[in-house]
Amino acid sequence: MVKRFVSGLCLLIVIIFPLKAQESLSLEDYYAFPLSIGVDAQSVLAMAPFETDYRFLAYHIESNLKIPLFFNRHIRALIMGGFQQYLGSLIGESHFPEQHYDFFQLYTGVGLEAAWLISKNWEAGITAFGGIGVATFPYIIEEHAVSSYNFMGETEIYFAYNPSYNISLRLSPSLRYQQTWGGLNNFDGFTLGIGGALDFRMGEDPELVQRMIRSIAFSDITAKEVFPAIQASYRENPFASLTMENQEDFLLTDLKIYFNQPGLMDNPTPCLVPGTLAPGQKIGLEIKANFNQNVFNTQGTRALTGEIIAEYKVKGRSAIQKFPLVYTLHDVTAIQWDDDRKIAAFINTNSPLVNDFVNMVEKEIRPVLNPYLNDALQKAIAFYSALKQEGCFYQSDPVSPFSAVKKDIYAIDRVYLPDQTLSRASGDCDDLTALFCSLLESAGIETGFITTPGHIFPMFNTGLQPRESQKLFPDRSRFIFIEDSLWVPLEITKVENADFESAWAEASRQFHQFDASPSNRKLFLTRQAQKHFQPLGRAIDSEKSQDFSIKPATEYYRELRALGKKAAALYGQNLNTSAAEWNSQGILQARYSLWEEAEESFQKAAQLKSPYKAALVNLGNLAFIKKNYSKAAFYFQGVLEKTESNGVTENLTEGEQQNLLIKLALCQQELRLFQDAQAFMTRAKSIKLRSQDDIPLPEISGNQLKSTDLSQNLPFLDMWE
């Protein structure tokens, strides 16, 4: 049995030490106590080499005093004293009364205890002590009691449950050896004890002390209302501020401040503070918050109470203070207009509904896109036309119209997310601006927005330079010039009743009406604004089906031609008899798919100047676009032949000559005259240009050209100025 006990003791040591090695926090230091007193009660069983002629019932009760050593809190000095009672008798016949071998002893000793806190509430350890005792046998001699002295040694392992800092309950098996000085040595040897103990530890619970210390005072608390739409901005921009003061006459160290909102934050957000706070020192504190996605689930307006958590040390003792911070949390559609850039948070390209709408529109208009017109402008016209077909209309917010709340930066406005506005097919100017910008951004077009007193409307970047404005519209006042880019504003609230050209004209008018007082209008680029107010990382679920039934191609084509007619009419007001101007008018008309009108203008230019290579080439381009390849080849061949004399090309640059040869090759390809196509391409490739590497020439494979896509061949079908 001794071997089993020792083996179990060794196994316990092996288990306890790894458990403690994994603990990075010194729990013994944190929950240290100055001393403890306790009482232990055990039942005792005999072990070899006890004499087997005796039977007995034994127990002991002892008290102890433990003092942790200052240089190692794991080790505790141990002083013990106890009372032990043996009730025993001989086995078999005896003329002595049964209590003949009863005895009791008093003992005292000193030792050491090694303890490991596995957690605040669980502890394990080993104790060892040695001592002396005096045993008294009252019945061996009838005349008087007989006493004997002995020494003893004991080792004990224990498991303890600590329900609180001051109380420890232990289960403790022990192994004791006792040796008598004298003849009464019948009970010498090993005994095994099993029992429990109750210890009371002096000192104060450090966690209770943390809660009791109030060294910091908080004052001058101000908190702004919180809006989930700009959730990400609160990571960098404070929503609350306060003053904190050290009320003590000594330094506070290891200072850390956090803000926490249970349920709406994954972890407390740290605040920027100095590591120490001098006696009486006051500092201002800004509160930031890293809210999680749960903040978007807020319905309506809620009053919340968060926690400001201050952690610090007072003369080496750790302390924690918590202070409530009351603020208002709105739902995801609420906003205040203290910063116009906040609308950028609602411009969202992550909405499945918005992306489905964009994909549908782009797919529908792809067959009718004009290869000569700016892509950004065409897509803007297409989205505008699609929203009109979808029945989208302007509807002022009955509770908080933008025109009213914009005047009061503290008023609460509501801006719906793009998928909500698309689903509702209506919105205020801010809702429609966010939706239209989201559509364009989802299509890869850079957007911005303009604010004027009581109003907001979108704009988009054409990607052209200011000097190229005539490619889109003759009136330069229609555009906004930002750095080296050409931007188009749009009055999106006109979507229900006005065509694209009218909405463009109205936006330009509103923009320029503040030319004399530019401080009343502000321009913002969406992608720059979103660096401060990041777009929402989610979309609101919509009940509207994503299967759109509209066919926007027809409406887009009508809007495109209407804008082209307006542009051509403005250009024609200053048109004179110059062939070049008629040619330019034809190019403008061709960009807007006014094919018949463009052909008439090119014919007029060709009549005014003969031969006029640019007009003839452009007539050939129109014929190619209309898939009249024979007519196109006639024009291209005519230009080439009229400018050739005695084998020398006159009035054509090498680049123009190569361009004509490629055009002819493309025509022969479409006419399935592949040998002729190869011949023209061979001639074209024989002309070496510096810029030839910029635009790869179509490749010939077998009896046909590899590239038959008009969009790929467009660089070789460009209009000639």
PDB file of C-alpha atoms in Angstrom, residues 356-457:
ATOM      1  CA  ASP A 356     -28.030  42.195 -60.594  1.00  0.00           C
ATOM      2  CA  PHE A 357     -29.591  45.384 -61.925  1.00  0.00           C
ATOM      3  CA  VAL A 358     -26.234  46.573 -63.306  1.00  0.00           C
ATOM      4  CA  ASN A 359     -25.526  43.223 -64.952  1.00  0.00           C
ATOM      5  CA  MET A 360     -28.982  43.134 -66.504  1.00  0.00           C
ATOM      6  CA  VAL A 361     -28.648  46.651 -67.962  1.00  0.00           C
ATOM      7  CA  GLU A 362     -25.159  46.063 -69.336  1.00  0.00           C
ATOM      8  CA  LYS A 363     -26.241  42.820 -70.956  1.00  0.00           C
ATOM      9  CA  GLU A 364     -29.312  44.416 -72.545  1.00  0.00           C
ATOM     10  CA  ILE A 365     -27.529  47.430 -74.028  1.00  0.00           C
ATOM     11  CA  ARG A 366     -24.388  45.659 -75.197  1.00  0.00           C
ATOM     12  CA  PRO A 367     -25.731  45.050 -78.754  1.00  0.00           C
ATOM     13  CA  VAL A 368     -26.616  48.722 -79.240  1.00  0.00           C
ATOM     14  CA  LEU A 369     -23.595  50.383 -77.640  1.00  0.00           C
ATOM     15  CA  ASN A 370     -21.955  52.881 -79.934  1.00  0.00           C
ATOM     16  CA  PRO A 371     -18.250  52.173 -80.409  1.00  0.00           C
ATOM     17  CA  TYR A 372     -17.503  55.852 -81.082  1.00  0.00           C
ATOM     18  CA  LEU A 373     -19.029  57.300 -77.904  1.00  0.00           C
ATOM     19  CA  ASN A 374     -17.564  57.516 -74.412  1.00  0.00           C
ATOM     20  CA  ASP A 375     -18.374  54.359 -72.457  1.00  0.00           C
ATOM     21  CA  ALA A 376     -19.044  56.104 -69.113  1.00  0.00           C
ATOM     22  CA  LEU A 377     -21.582  58.466 -70.683  1.00  0.00           C
ATOM     23  CA  GLN A 378     -23.385  55.603 -72.426  1.00  0.00           C
ATOM     24  CA  LYS A 379     -23.663  53.561 -69.235  1.00  0.00           C
ATOM     25  CA  ALA A 380     -24.932  56.593 -67.317  1.00  0.00           C
ATOM     26  CA  ILE A 381     -27.617  57.078 -69.981  1.00  0.00           C
ATOM     27  CA  ALA A 382     -28.444  53.361 -69.801  1.00  0.00           C
ATOM     28  CA  PHE A 383     -28.861  53.323 -66.006  1.00  0.00           C
ATOM     29  CA  TYR A 384     -30.931  56.498 -66.108  1.00  0.00           C
ATOM     30  CA  SER A 385     -33.172  54.957 -68.784  1.00  0.00           C
ATOM     31  CA  ALA A 386     -33.486  51.687 -66.861  1.00  0.00           C
ATOM     32  CA  LEU A 387     -34.519  53.488 -63.658  1.00  0.00           C
ATOM     33  CA  LYS A 388     -37.125  55.384 -65.630  1.00  0.00           C
ATOM     34  CA  GLN A 389     -38.452  52.121 -67.056  1.00  0.00           C
ATOM     35  CA  GLU A 390     -38.455  50.621 -63.585  1.00  0.00           C
ATOM     36  CA  GLY A 391     -40.850  53.414 -62.580  1.00  0.00           C
ATOM     37  CA  CYS A 392     -38.435  55.135 -60.230  1.00  0.00           C
ATOM     38  CA  PHE A 393     -39.512  58.596 -59.114  1.00  0.00           C
ATOM     39  CA  TYR A 394     -38.551  61.386 -56.750  1.00  0.00           C
ATOM     40  CA  GLN A 395     -40.466  61.468 -53.484  1.00  0.00           C
ATOM     41  CA  SER A 396     -39.605  63.930 -50.773  1.00  0.00           C
ATOM     42  CA  ASP A 397     -39.280  62.419 -47.318  1.00  0.00           C
ATOM     43  CA  PRO A 398     -42.517  63.402 -45.559  1.00  0.00           C
ATOM     44  CA  VAL A 399     -40.900  63.376 -42.125  1.00  0.00           C
ATOM     45  CA  SER A 400     -37.429  64.758 -42.815  1.00  0.00           C
ATOM     46  CA  PRO A 401     -37.049  66.173 -46.343  1.00  0.00           C
ATOM     47  CA  PHE A 402     -33.441  66.802 -47.318  1.00  0.00           C
ATOM     48  CA  SER A 403     -34.144  70.469 -48.037  1.00  0.00           C
ATOM     49  CA  ALA A 404     -35.199  70.932 -44.405  1.00  0.00           C
ATOM     50  CA  VAL A 405     -32.717  68.766 -42.500  1.00  0.00           C
ATOM     51  CA  LYS A 406     -29.764  70.080 -44.507  1.00  0.00           C
ATOM     52  CA  LYS A 407     -30.252  73.438 -42.800  1.00  0.00           C
ATOM     53  CA  ASP A 408     -29.885  71.872 -39.349  1.00  0.00           C
ATOM     54  CA  ILE A 409     -26.770  69.766 -38.886  1.00  0.00           C
ATOM     55  CA  TYR A 410     -28.254  68.184 -35.768  1.00  0.00           C
ATOM     56  CA  ALA A 411     -31.518  67.126 -37.393  1.00  0.00           C
ATOM     57  CA  ILE A 412     -31.935  63.419 -38.115  1.00  0.00           C
ATOM     58  CA  ASP A 413     -32.406  62.495 -41.758  1.00  0.00           C
ATOM     59  CA  ARG A 414     -33.014  59.090 -43.282  1.00  0.00           C
ATOM     60  CA  VAL A 415     -31.093  57.840 -46.298  1.00  0.00           C
ATOM     61  CA  TYR A 416     -32.100  54.497 -47.688  1.00  0.00           C
ATOM     62  CA  LEU A 417     -29.512  52.062 -48.922  1.00  0.00           C
ATOM     63  CA  PRO A 418     -29.344  51.554 -52.708  1.00  0.00           C
ATOM     64  CA  ASP A 419     -31.098  48.193 -52.648  1.00  0.00           C
ATOM     65  CA  GLN A 420     -33.890  49.661 -50.536  1.00  0.00           C
ATOM     66  CA  THR A 421     -34.350  52.609 -52.905  1.00  0.00           C
ATOM     67  CA  LEU A 422     -34.252  50.316 -55.942  1.00  0.00           C
ATOM     68  CA  SER A 423     -36.779  48.018 -54.298  1.00  0.00           C
ATOM     69  CA  ARG A 424     -39.070  50.942 -53.400  1.00  0.00           C
ATOM     70  CA  ALA A 425     -38.460  52.624 -56.791  1.00  0.00           C
ATOM     71  CA  SER A 426     -38.605  56.009 -55.106  1.00  0.00           C
ATOM     72  CA  GLY A 427     -36.603  58.262 -52.873  1.00  0.00           C
ATOM     73  CA  ASP A 428     -35.509  61.701 -51.811  1.00  0.00           C
ATOM     74  CA  CYS A 429     -32.598  63.420 -53.569  1.00  0.00           C
ATOM     75  CA  ASP A 430     -30.100  61.809 -51.203  1.00  0.00           C
ATOM     76  CA  ASP A 431     -31.599  58.330 -51.721  1.00  0.00           C
ATOM     77  CA  LEU A 432     -31.544  58.648 -55.514  1.00  0.00           C
ATOM     78  CA  THR A 433     -28.026  60.086 -55.482  1.00  0.00           C
ATOM     79  CA  ALA A 434     -26.760  57.149 -53.438  1.00  0.00           C
ATOM     80  CA  LEU A 435     -28.512  54.703 -55.758  1.00  0.00           C
ATOM     81  CA  PHE A 436     -27.264  56.250 -59.013  1.00  0.00           C
ATOM     82  CA  CYS A 437     -23.695  56.516 -57.740  1.00  0.00           C
ATOM     83  CA  SER A 438     -23.868  52.894 -56.570  1.00  0.00           C
ATOM     84  CA  LEU A 439     -24.965  51.757 -60.041  1.00  0.00           C
ATOM     85  CA  LEU A 440     -22.122  53.606 -61.729  1.00  0.00           C
ATOM     86  CA  GLU A 441     -19.506  52.541 -59.186  1.00  0.00           C
ATOM     87  CA  SER A 442     -20.636  48.924 -59.589  1.00  0.00           C
ATOM     88  CA  ALA A 443     -19.993  49.351 -63.316  1.00  0.00           C
ATOM     89  CA  GLY A 444     -16.491  50.665 -62.612  1.00  0.00           C
ATOM     90  CA  ILE A 445     -17.254  54.349 -63.242  1.00  0.00           C
ATOM     91  CA  GLU A 446     -15.901  56.905 -60.786  1.00  0.00           C
ATOM     92  CA  THR A 447     -18.593  59.058 -59.198  1.00  0.00           C
ATOM     93  CA  GLY A 448     -18.991  62.082 -56.990  1.00  0.00           C
ATOM     94  CA  PHE A 449     -21.761  64.271 -55.617  1.00  0.00           C
ATOM     95  CA  ILE A 450     -22.555  67.945 -55.386  1.00  0.00           C
ATOM     96  CA  THR A 451     -24.311  69.633 -52.494  1.00  0.00           C
ATOM     97  CA  THR A 452     -26.017  72.990 -52.643  1.00  0.00           C
ATOM     98  CA  PRO A 453     -28.280  74.591 -50.043  1.00  0.00           C
ATOM     99  CA  GLY A 454     -31.062  72.045 -49.499  1.00  0.00           C
ATOM    100  CA  HIS A 455     -30.067  69.719 -52.338  1.00  0.00           C
ATOM    101  CA  ILE A 456     -27.681  66.970 -53.460  1.00  0.00           C
ATOM    102  CA  PHE A 457     -27.153  65.384 -56.882  1.00  0.00           C
TER     103      PHE A 457
END
